[in-house]
XYZ file of C-alpha atoms in Angstrom:
692
model
C -0.301 -0.065 0.193
C 1.451 3.567 -1.000
C 2.167 6.268 1.740
C -1.327 8.170 0.326
C -3.132 5.498 0.798
C -1.505 4.647 4.778
C -2.354 8.193 4.991
C -6.108 7.781 3.734
C -6.268 4.758 5.891
C -5.693 6.824 9.166
C -7.570 9.337 8.988
C -10.426 7.494 8.716
C -9.715 4.800 11.384
C -8.630 8.022 13.831
C -12.438 9.188 12.640
C -13.728 6.535 13.281
C -11.688 5.950 16.947
C -12.255 9.674 18.544
C -15.796 9.764 17.195
C -17.135 6.694 19.241
C -15.249 9.600 22.264
C -11.339 8.366 22.720
C -9.079 10.669 23.828
C -6.905 12.045 20.617
C -4.034 9.795 22.100
C -5.918 7.118 22.085
C -7.462 7.524 18.733
C -4.231 7.388 17.500
C -2.991 4.366 19.295
C -6.124 2.664 18.259
C -6.066 3.693 14.776
C -2.107 2.156 14.314
C -3.237 -1.004 16.214
C -5.800 -1.695 13.360
C -3.853 -0.515 11.109
C -1.646 -3.194 11.967
C -4.003 -5.793 12.146
C -5.298 -4.704 8.786
C -1.974 -5.299 6.824
C 1.227 -8.142 7.545
C 3.016 -6.722 4.712
C 3.760 -3.320 5.485
C 4.083 -1.273 8.926
C 0.990 1.861 9.282
C 2.792 5.149 8.810
C 4.490 7.003 11.501
C 3.229 9.991 13.358
C 6.250 12.522 13.562
C 6.674 14.985 16.058
C 5.393 18.016 13.976
C 1.681 16.823 14.404
C 1.984 17.851 17.984
C -0.360 20.748 18.757
C 0.687 24.064 20.077
C -2.042 24.039 22.726
C -2.194 20.554 25.013
C 0.390 18.790 23.113
C -2.349 16.521 21.505
C -1.455 14.145 18.566
C -3.499 14.940 15.388
C -4.016 12.640 13.031
C -1.936 14.174 9.457
C -4.402 15.690 7.015
C -4.498 14.718 3.954
C -3.631 16.286 0.365
C -7.667 16.296 -0.290
C -10.171 16.175 1.660
C -12.759 12.887 1.401
C -15.676 12.981 0.759
C -17.748 12.814 3.610
C -19.919 9.927 4.235
C -22.631 12.161 4.599
C -23.639 15.940 4.110
C -24.953 17.287 7.793
C -28.465 18.491 7.227
C -30.800 19.665 9.777
C -32.920 17.297 8.623
C -30.525 14.372 9.401
C -30.176 15.353 12.896
C -34.153 16.060 13.981
C -34.300 12.978 11.567
C -32.555 10.176 14.188
C -31.727 8.289 10.758
C -28.476 7.424 11.756
C -26.809 5.677 15.173
C -24.604 7.907 17.391
C -22.103 6.683 16.636
C -22.406 6.861 12.563
C -23.036 10.872 13.720
C -20.328 11.034 15.583
C -17.936 10.230 12.536
C -19.929 12.589 10.414
C -19.600 15.084 13.197
C -15.372 14.838 13.427
C -15.482 14.571 9.429
C -17.393 17.599 8.359
C -15.588 19.539 11.892
C -12.747 18.546 11.158
C -10.872 20.478 7.858
C -11.985 23.850 5.917
C -13.253 21.722 2.605
C -15.600 19.305 4.203
C -16.456 22.303 6.538
C -17.532 24.864 3.537
C -19.473 21.880 1.200
C -21.180 19.416 4.094
C -22.010 21.161 6.619
C -25.505 22.220 6.770
C -25.306 23.246 2.722
C -27.803 25.801 1.548
C -29.305 26.005 4.987
C -30.533 29.790 6.171
C -28.259 31.569 9.629
C -31.598 30.479 11.032
C -31.455 26.737 10.253
C -27.163 26.612 10.920
C -28.516 28.369 14.518
C -31.062 25.409 15.196
C -28.686 22.899 13.524
C -25.548 24.218 16.157
C -27.701 23.646 18.715
C -29.142 20.609 18.628
C -25.690 19.093 18.649
C -24.053 21.317 21.301
C -26.927 20.124 22.991
C -25.520 16.206 23.068
C -23.545 15.392 25.873
C -22.794 12.000 23.800
C -21.127 14.497 20.776
C -19.380 17.414 22.698
C -15.805 15.439 22.823
C -16.076 14.187 19.339
C -17.355 18.183 18.069
C -13.924 19.681 20.161
C -11.604 17.409 19.238
C -12.916 18.142 15.057
C -12.954 21.682 15.530
C -9.704 21.653 17.663
C -8.311 19.996 14.451
C -9.964 22.829 12.417
C -8.240 25.594 13.818
C -4.546 23.906 14.215
C -4.490 23.906 10.323
C -1.465 25.775 8.983
C -2.318 29.400 8.697
C -0.785 29.393 5.050
C -3.816 27.709 4.181
C -6.141 31.019 4.224
C -4.252 32.487 1.415
C -5.701 29.428 -0.838
C -9.170 30.471 -0.434
C -10.436 32.961 -3.160
C -14.246 31.930 -3.259
C -16.870 33.045 -1.283
C -17.556 29.721 -0.897
C -14.933 29.047 1.275
C -15.821 31.484 3.908
C -18.680 29.524 4.709
C -16.997 27.490 7.162
C -16.574 30.487 9.250
C -20.291 31.734 8.880
C -21.258 28.638 10.118
C -18.523 28.881 13.126
C -19.381 32.215 14.365
C -22.650 31.029 14.786
C -21.515 28.953 16.838
C -23.434 28.802 20.712
C -20.635 28.080 22.344
C -18.135 30.431 21.340
C -18.644 32.789 24.464
C -17.569 29.702 26.982
C -14.075 30.396 28.210
C -12.732 26.201 27.172
C -13.435 27.692 23.531
C -11.007 30.091 23.735
C -8.491 28.188 21.871
C -10.939 27.366 19.109
C -12.133 31.410 19.036
C -8.047 32.224 18.834
C -7.339 29.905 16.001
C -10.662 30.913 14.011
C -9.040 34.356 14.425
C -5.462 33.790 13.062
C -7.242 31.798 9.648
C -9.334 34.937 9.564
C -6.960 37.731 9.465
C -4.343 35.491 6.751
C -7.531 35.901 4.169
C -6.387 37.918 1.328
C -8.176 41.026 1.180
C -10.679 40.108 -1.232
C -11.304 37.569 1.039
C -11.451 40.279 3.744
C -13.954 42.104 1.920
C -16.226 39.123 1.491
C -16.997 38.374 4.602
C -17.483 42.431 6.364
C -20.363 42.546 2.633
C -21.503 39.291 4.442
C -21.195 41.149 7.745
C -23.493 44.195 6.503
C -25.899 42.150 5.579
C -26.571 41.847 9.572
C -28.724 43.449 11.975
C -27.457 45.603 14.809
C -28.103 42.528 17.643
C -25.982 39.750 15.357
C -23.731 42.828 14.881
C -23.194 43.619 18.599
C -22.765 39.622 18.873
C -19.922 38.972 16.805
C -18.308 42.062 18.680
C -18.570 40.581 21.966
C -17.183 37.446 20.643
C -13.755 39.137 19.455
C -13.894 41.396 22.714
C -14.521 38.179 24.594
C -11.207 36.820 23.400
C -8.880 39.543 23.795
C -10.013 40.366 27.236
C -9.832 36.205 28.628
C -5.926 35.863 26.380
C -4.894 38.895 28.633
C -5.973 38.749 31.334
C -4.976 34.735 31.428
C -1.969 33.159 32.075
C -0.248 32.962 28.647
C 0.009 35.983 26.076
C -0.601 35.044 22.527
C -0.240 38.648 21.095
C -0.627 37.154 17.005
C -4.160 35.425 17.871
C -5.096 38.612 19.993
C -3.977 41.456 17.442
C -6.208 38.993 14.938
C -9.043 39.368 17.117
C -8.677 42.562 16.797
C -8.051 43.028 13.215
C -11.732 41.282 12.777
C -12.742 44.350 15.684
C -11.470 46.643 12.740
C -13.945 44.789 10.191
C -16.399 45.819 12.388
C -15.681 49.076 13.033
C -15.429 50.355 9.141
C -18.891 48.412 9.592
C -20.155 51.234 12.280
C -18.839 53.895 10.649
C -20.773 53.033 7.226
C -24.317 51.789 8.965
C -23.790 52.456 12.950
C -24.729 49.909 15.133
C -22.782 50.456 18.448
C -20.664 53.605 20.167
C -17.919 54.229 19.636
C -16.790 53.381 23.113
C -18.190 50.187 22.751
C -14.766 48.979 20.579
C -13.062 49.978 23.651
C -11.118 46.817 25.679
C -11.421 47.411 29.693
C -8.750 45.085 29.809
C -6.255 46.590 27.283
C -7.289 49.654 29.139
C -6.388 48.188 32.269
C -3.675 45.034 32.312
C -1.946 46.781 29.149
C 1.710 48.025 29.629
C 1.219 50.587 27.182
C 4.931 51.982 27.413
C 5.961 48.683 26.027
C 3.140 48.792 24.006
C 4.462 52.019 22.113
C 7.855 51.177 21.808
C 6.424 48.230 18.991
C 4.121 50.752 17.521
C 4.498 52.218 14.170
C 4.759 55.643 16.027
C 7.851 55.105 17.455
C 9.483 53.028 14.735
C 8.768 55.891 11.987
C 10.658 58.268 15.095
C 13.508 56.006 15.477
C 13.834 54.325 11.915
C 12.633 56.578 9.697
C 10.089 53.968 8.303
C 8.524 50.914 8.977
C 9.979 47.382 8.123
C 7.009 44.508 7.740
C 6.024 42.819 11.215
C 5.275 40.035 12.191
C 1.751 39.487 13.654
C 2.855 39.029 17.186
C 4.718 41.937 16.477
C 2.079 44.619 15.910
C 0.748 46.708 18.960
C -2.210 48.159 20.077
C -1.962 51.196 18.286
C -2.187 49.809 15.713
C -5.813 49.101 16.126
C -6.051 52.285 17.776
C -10.015 51.949 18.388
C -9.667 49.079 21.117
C -7.541 51.961 23.424
C -9.812 54.399 25.504
C -8.214 58.458 25.518
C -6.553 58.092 28.815
C -5.106 55.122 27.421
C -4.108 57.469 24.173
C -3.237 60.179 26.456
C -1.209 58.553 27.913
C 0.746 57.519 24.637
C 0.758 60.855 23.507
C 2.498 61.687 26.752
C 5.201 58.752 25.477
C 5.636 60.465 22.181
C 6.278 63.518 23.005
C 8.629 62.622 26.209
C 10.738 60.814 23.419
C 11.095 63.371 21.551
C 12.031 65.740 23.966
C 14.579 63.445 24.441
C 16.240 63.047 21.059
C 16.120 66.809 20.725
C 18.050 67.175 23.932
C 20.581 64.665 23.462
C 20.690 66.775 19.628
C 21.036 69.585 21.408
C 24.329 68.507 24.219
C 25.938 66.711 21.410
C 25.779 69.960 19.052
C 26.669 71.849 22.094
C 29.357 69.894 23.367
C 32.603 72.492 22.312
C 29.962 75.612 24.118
C 30.575 74.903 27.768
C 28.545 77.839 28.296
C 25.132 76.006 26.140
C 23.102 74.897 28.975
C 19.777 72.921 27.366
C 16.785 74.070 29.630
C 14.169 71.515 30.798
C 11.252 73.188 31.074
C 9.394 75.643 28.840
C 9.474 79.026 31.067
C 7.006 82.048 30.356
C 7.886 84.922 31.879
C 4.309 87.410 31.126
C 3.074 90.635 33.032
C -0.508 89.941 34.457
C -2.024 92.978 32.653
C -0.004 92.128 29.497
C -0.341 88.021 29.233
C -1.735 87.500 25.768
C 0.917 90.406 24.469
C 4.116 88.712 26.420
C 2.720 84.590 25.625
C 2.699 85.387 22.132
C 6.514 87.141 21.476
C 7.729 84.627 23.608
C 5.863 81.954 22.138
C 6.839 82.993 18.582
C 10.673 82.573 19.388
C 10.317 78.662 20.212
C 12.107 77.531 17.184
C 10.860 73.429 17.457
C 6.965 71.853 18.373
C 9.485 69.454 20.984
C 10.946 72.340 22.321
C 6.678 72.958 22.874
C 6.197 69.446 24.446
C 8.547 70.559 27.286
C 7.112 70.904 30.659
C 5.658 74.212 30.704
C 6.476 76.541 33.701
C 4.793 80.323 34.267
C 6.528 83.274 35.740
C 4.071 85.683 36.627
C 6.262 89.075 36.530
C 6.443 90.834 39.973
C 4.800 87.899 41.988
C 6.497 85.415 44.265
C 5.502 81.979 43.770
C 6.731 78.564 42.441
C 5.015 76.983 39.383
C 4.220 73.944 40.678
C 0.935 73.175 38.499
C -1.113 76.089 39.549
C 0.627 79.202 38.276
C 0.478 77.914 34.535
C -3.535 76.199 35.308
C -3.965 80.478 36.221
C -2.309 81.450 33.061
C -4.301 79.302 31.326
C -7.564 80.520 32.275
C -6.642 84.633 32.347
C -5.149 84.012 28.809
C -7.703 81.870 27.045
C -10.879 84.237 29.140
C -9.579 86.756 27.634
C -9.084 85.588 23.920
C -12.484 83.414 23.432
C -14.452 86.675 25.036
C -16.781 87.286 21.843
C -16.166 90.826 22.980
C -12.852 90.527 22.269
C -13.431 90.127 18.167
C -12.250 86.701 17.437
C -15.235 84.278 18.024
C -19.204 85.068 17.395
C -21.120 82.551 20.113
C -24.053 80.990 18.690
C -27.119 82.590 20.703
C -29.108 79.305 21.212
C -26.050 76.692 22.211
C -24.115 79.314 23.107
C -20.223 77.722 21.438
C -17.659 79.482 19.741
C -17.170 80.184 16.124
C -14.758 81.876 14.517
C -15.017 85.667 13.424
C -14.665 85.711 9.509
C -14.984 89.738 9.818
C -12.122 89.483 12.713
C -9.352 92.526 13.212
C -6.856 90.270 14.745
C -4.398 89.185 13.286
C -4.070 85.691 12.471
C -1.110 85.676 14.687
C -3.369 85.276 18.088
C -5.519 83.128 16.303
C -2.184 80.885 15.713
C -1.510 81.214 19.566
C -5.025 79.523 20.590
C -3.979 76.211 18.753
C -0.624 76.081 20.257
C -2.570 77.272 23.456
C -4.361 73.905 23.444
C -1.232 72.179 22.379
C 0.438 72.876 25.277
C -2.698 72.717 27.914
C -2.391 68.781 26.404
C 1.301 68.186 27.410
C 0.760 70.114 30.417
C -2.381 67.984 31.520
C -4.319 71.367 32.011
C -8.123 71.611 31.445
C -9.421 74.605 29.101
C -12.546 75.519 29.732
C -13.719 75.576 25.671
C -17.454 76.247 24.253
C -15.678 74.852 20.605
C -18.572 73.178 18.562
C -17.450 69.511 17.915
C -16.978 70.001 13.875
C -13.623 72.408 15.854
C -12.079 68.752 16.693
C -13.580 66.907 13.540
C -11.432 69.737 10.968
C -8.604 69.366 13.398
C -8.179 65.965 13.099
C -8.553 65.946 9.121
C -12.086 64.812 8.720
C -15.059 66.209 6.641
C -17.723 68.242 8.199
C -21.302 68.024 7.365
C -25.007 69.500 7.710
C -24.859 67.336 10.510
C -22.038 68.806 12.323
C -23.352 72.549 11.673
C -26.279 71.798 12.564
C -25.495 70.828 16.012
C -23.243 73.789 16.711
C -25.640 76.517 14.814
C -29.006 74.475 15.447
C -31.370 76.980 13.644
C -29.344 77.429 10.370
C -29.416 73.483 10.359
C -33.018 73.314 10.596
C -33.428 76.045 7.927
C -31.204 74.080 5.770
C -32.604 70.519 6.273
C -35.921 72.048 6.070
C -34.690 72.557 2.531
C -33.647 69.516 1.599
C -37.610 67.971 3.004
C -39.706 70.541 1.447
C -41.763 68.280 -1.097
C -43.574 71.023 -2.856
C -41.805 73.623 -5.875
C -38.482 74.918 -4.111
C -37.877 77.879 -6.467
C -41.645 79.724 -6.008
C -41.332 78.970 -2.354
C -38.605 79.480 -1.017
C -37.308 82.188 -3.527
C -33.566 81.972 -2.848
C -30.638 82.009 -5.325
C -26.649 80.320 -4.507
C -25.790 83.609 -2.398
C -25.164 83.539 1.764
C -26.041 87.339 3.466
C -25.403 87.880 6.833
C -25.027 91.143 8.541
C -21.546 92.682 10.647
C -21.551 96.110 11.887
C -24.563 96.897 10.998
C -24.292 96.622 7.334
C -25.926 93.130 5.162
C -22.711 91.185 3.541
C -23.810 88.927 0.818
C -21.392 86.399 -0.587
C -21.657 83.743 -3.928
C -21.367 80.293 -3.058
C -20.707 79.444 -6.279
C -19.742 82.251 -9.254
C -22.568 84.221 -11.113
C -24.743 82.473 -7.785
C -26.279 85.633 -7.484
C -28.384 85.078 -10.991
C -28.874 80.876 -10.006
C -32.016 79.832 -8.623
C -32.476 76.753 -5.793
C -34.551 74.636 -7.240
C -35.898 70.936 -6.467
C -33.006 69.806 -8.420
C -29.999 71.888 -7.020
C -31.164 72.558 -4.067
C -28.425 69.767 -2.390
C -25.560 71.129 -4.235
C -26.292 74.486 -2.368
C -26.785 72.965 0.835
C -23.715 71.690 0.752
C -22.146 74.951 -0.875
C -23.410 76.902 2.385
C -21.899 74.371 4.572
C -18.738 74.181 2.902
C -18.281 78.089 3.074
C -19.397 78.690 6.680
C -17.158 76.021 7.888
C -14.281 76.462 5.567
C -14.276 79.172 2.986
C -15.221 81.488 5.286
C -12.880 81.519 8.032
C -9.735 79.580 5.772
C -7.538 82.111 7.242
C -8.496 82.706 11.077
C -9.159 78.075 11.013
C -5.689 77.788 9.193
C -3.837 79.749 11.843
C -5.553 78.337 14.501
C -5.191 74.303 13.099
C -1.200 75.727 12.212
C -0.915 76.321 15.707
C -1.970 73.497 17.258
C -0.336 70.803 14.536
C 2.835 72.793 15.524
C 2.796 71.381 19.120
C 0.487 68.421 18.939
C 1.328 67.423 15.178
C 2.443 64.145 14.666
C 1.249 60.288 14.228
C 0.240 59.674 18.044
C -2.432 62.538 17.185
C -3.866 60.281 14.522
C -4.590 57.751 17.367
C -7.566 59.891 18.482
C -11.128 60.404 17.667
C -12.949 63.888 17.300
C -14.866 62.948 20.833
C -11.771 62.029 22.495
C -9.243 65.136 21.283
C -12.557 66.924 22.919
C -12.139 65.207 26.292
C -8.454 65.725 25.855
C -8.872 69.731 26.319
C -11.682 69.871 27.910
C -12.013 66.891 30.338
C -14.525 64.255 30.914
C -18.089 65.243 31.981
C -18.213 61.651 33.539
C -17.908 62.822 37.903
C -16.577 60.065 40.615
C -17.390 61.705 43.578
C -16.717 58.711 45.463
C -12.750 58.312 43.375
C -11.965 62.149 44.060
C -12.926 61.100 48.017
C -10.492 58.561 48.124
C -7.624 60.093 46.688
C -8.767 63.707 48.637
C -5.604 65.289 51.139
C -6.254 67.325 54.015
C -4.314 70.320 55.662
C -4.428 72.643 58.565
C -5.833 69.971 61.414
C -8.239 68.723 59.345
C -7.998 64.373 58.653
C -10.275 62.245 57.089
C -11.587 61.167 60.867
C -12.318 65.847 61.550
C -16.909 65.826 61.683
C -16.354 68.498 59.610
C -15.267 66.368 56.286
C -17.694 63.406 57.131
C -20.311 66.127 56.934
C -18.853 67.413 53.930
C -18.870 64.326 52.117
C -22.139 63.692 53.205
C -23.809 66.661 51.909
C -21.344 65.846 48.519
C -22.236 62.735 47.413
C -26.532 63.275 48.201
C -25.693 66.305 45.535
C -27.556 66.380 42.376
C -25.074 66.047 39.247
C -25.518 69.865 38.323
C -24.878 70.700 41.878
C -21.677 68.519 41.765
C -20.755 70.210 38.645
C -20.902 73.352 40.094
C -18.897 72.215 43.618
C -16.206 70.904 40.996
C -15.701 73.930 38.942
C -15.939 76.572 42.103
C -12.959 74.355 42.863
C -11.283 73.689 40.547
C -12.186 76.269 37.824
C -13.977 73.558 35.681
C -16.928 71.542 36.018
C -14.990 68.595 33.991
C -12.844 65.550 35.044
C -9.104 65.114 34.109
C -9.297 62.702 31.230
C -8.525 59.889 33.678
C -10.982 60.918 35.932
C -11.308 62.466 39.372
C -8.826 59.702 40.755
C -6.215 61.560 39.347
C -6.973 64.935 40.418
C -5.237 66.473 43.026
C -7.824 67.817 45.757
C -6.936 69.535 48.951
C -9.309 70.181 51.470
C -7.860 73.204 54.221
C -9.442 74.031 57.876
C -9.879 77.612 57.537
C -10.787 78.554 61.077
C -13.448 77.755 63.281
C -17.291 77.615 63.021
C -18.253 80.675 61.881
C -21.121 82.146 59.012
C -18.631 82.703 56.444
C -18.851 80.870 52.612
C -16.533 78.902 51.884
C -13.209 80.155 49.000
C -11.088 78.789 46.759
C -8.025 78.993 45.604
C -8.950 77.291 41.707
C -5.639 77.425 40.430
C -4.554 74.668 42.997
C -7.980 72.881 43.395
C -7.678 73.401 46.967
C -10.677 74.183 48.821
C -10.842 76.597 52.685
C -14.205 74.953 55.015
C -14.553 76.951 58.123
C -15.270 74.087 60.901
C -18.869 74.134 59.981
C -20.462 72.573 63.518
C -23.575 70.830 61.919
C -24.434 68.681 58.493
C -26.997 71.200 57.421
C -24.770 74.552 58.281
C -22.338 72.503 56.212
C -25.135 71.916 53.297
C -26.084 75.591 53.454
C -23.084 76.848 53.063
C -21.966 75.122 50.327
C -24.729 75.106 48.602
C -24.970 78.900 48.723
C -21.565 79.196 47.688
C -21.509 77.182 44.523
C -25.420 78.405 43.260
C -24.993 81.966 44.066
C -22.229 83.551 43.962
C -20.283 82.422 40.877
C -16.698 84.188 41.081
C -17.201 84.760 45.132
C -14.121 83.948 46.836
C -12.370 81.823 44.420
C -8.595 82.993 45.065
């Protein structure tokens, strides 16, 4: 008997043994014994070391070059009819589920999704089939991943469409099967991945959520488990990437549903950063091809939350700063008096803060210098900047620059969000300064109280702006344009518009043509979509090209680079403006006490009792009273320094605060009722009162 015939015989005997519930090692032994009994002329084929699987060291049968035709095609009708004995069914199940070829051709062919789900549920409900099915699937997923490259027809994806319906994919015991499956899926060629994504697009939101949960759970269990297999973890991330792309076109989940908690809590972000394309580009100027296990979570940024991304941004800044410092030292060895300063130091007059800051910042030659830790000195005032002075600097300068009365921005009457004043008399340098200040605030962990609409952050990330973005920032204007698009009558006669835009500036009406000859071009039912698109483009881009362009330039001079590309617009806003999620329990845990107070002081216990009973609006008001912002740092209130000091004995005085230092000064009120009364009065009726 030739080698191929021996392999075929071994395959059949092994499958029969496993189908009868034997352990794979025992099944191999029995198959070899039976082959020996059947042949007195030729010894059976030897099972070599490379037939050992990577997981569990269980011997698997050598794969045949071509799958034999299964004894039967597995159908729902076959299962429900009971036409096969259990031993015969075990053999069919192993034959069908152990190889890709039979999974594609003989596993519930031409069945609907509902029928496949019903068939799989029937199979897993049979205790006598548990070992057989598990062994078969282990054989399937341990095939060489290079086989994936050979699958070039949509029919070859049937194996994955079936297995992704398996009801036990959430069972931790199936983790190795899920890992092997996603690795096979990862190595599909691009056309096959596109075909798989096209199939997923036909699914409903609940089914897409289930797919996402399967991949997320696999990543989570793998990261917290004893053995890390980064190749299969990143393969699962790549499957989530396909779902992210589907979600971008037809949303079925919020962007934060793609975060993985284990990746954001268990991961060593610094180690991940040095494996990332961001770091490798800095270090080598290029990215060579990388193996799957050498990838980084930065390659799948949707997995990381805004707090993790902010840490990576900081790592990236520190790396660039270190490179710049080392370069400076090397280039100045011959100049003994040359000194590389570790900080970016600004010396400003309080009454000339914009002028002084602008004058010094324009002299900074490189973006790496702007990434240095900031120290601010108010000329003529004592005090070392340990964070409070720089925070006060940001509060003063942004309040002045963003004040609509200053003329650089206008405020929408309804949303109170700010937009660039296209008729501003200020030079573009001031707009560039605001962009630089945003970047400085990011790298120094300062929360800014900005009231920019979301479209500003989309533009900073280079994303296109839509009517929905304009509608969110200027609801009245957006509503009018949307009504124009929805109108079912004669647009031209009812609206009587041309391709022009008019607005009032300094008491005079200014009219702009949206296209050449726009004043003579009527808006009709046929061209109204073009009109709205031109209108949105003019308001959000063309009219403010100089002002926004300078702002954009300043921001990217500080923050530009691949690390920023990790962020979504919503995450960038969180990074700059802080998080609206307020966990005062966490704040209590990290609070410090001074001047006679301690966590056990009766007054402090009154304070936290009152605060925890506050409504969300009251908590926001208290946070703003104490810190100058009603938002938490991007990493939460647990990452904020908060100090409560005793400010004298019991009295009727209101609490006061050093907002620049997150420092609350509290008289030692004698009762809880008095604490509640004094706090509420301070935070609700005296904005700016008592702030030091």
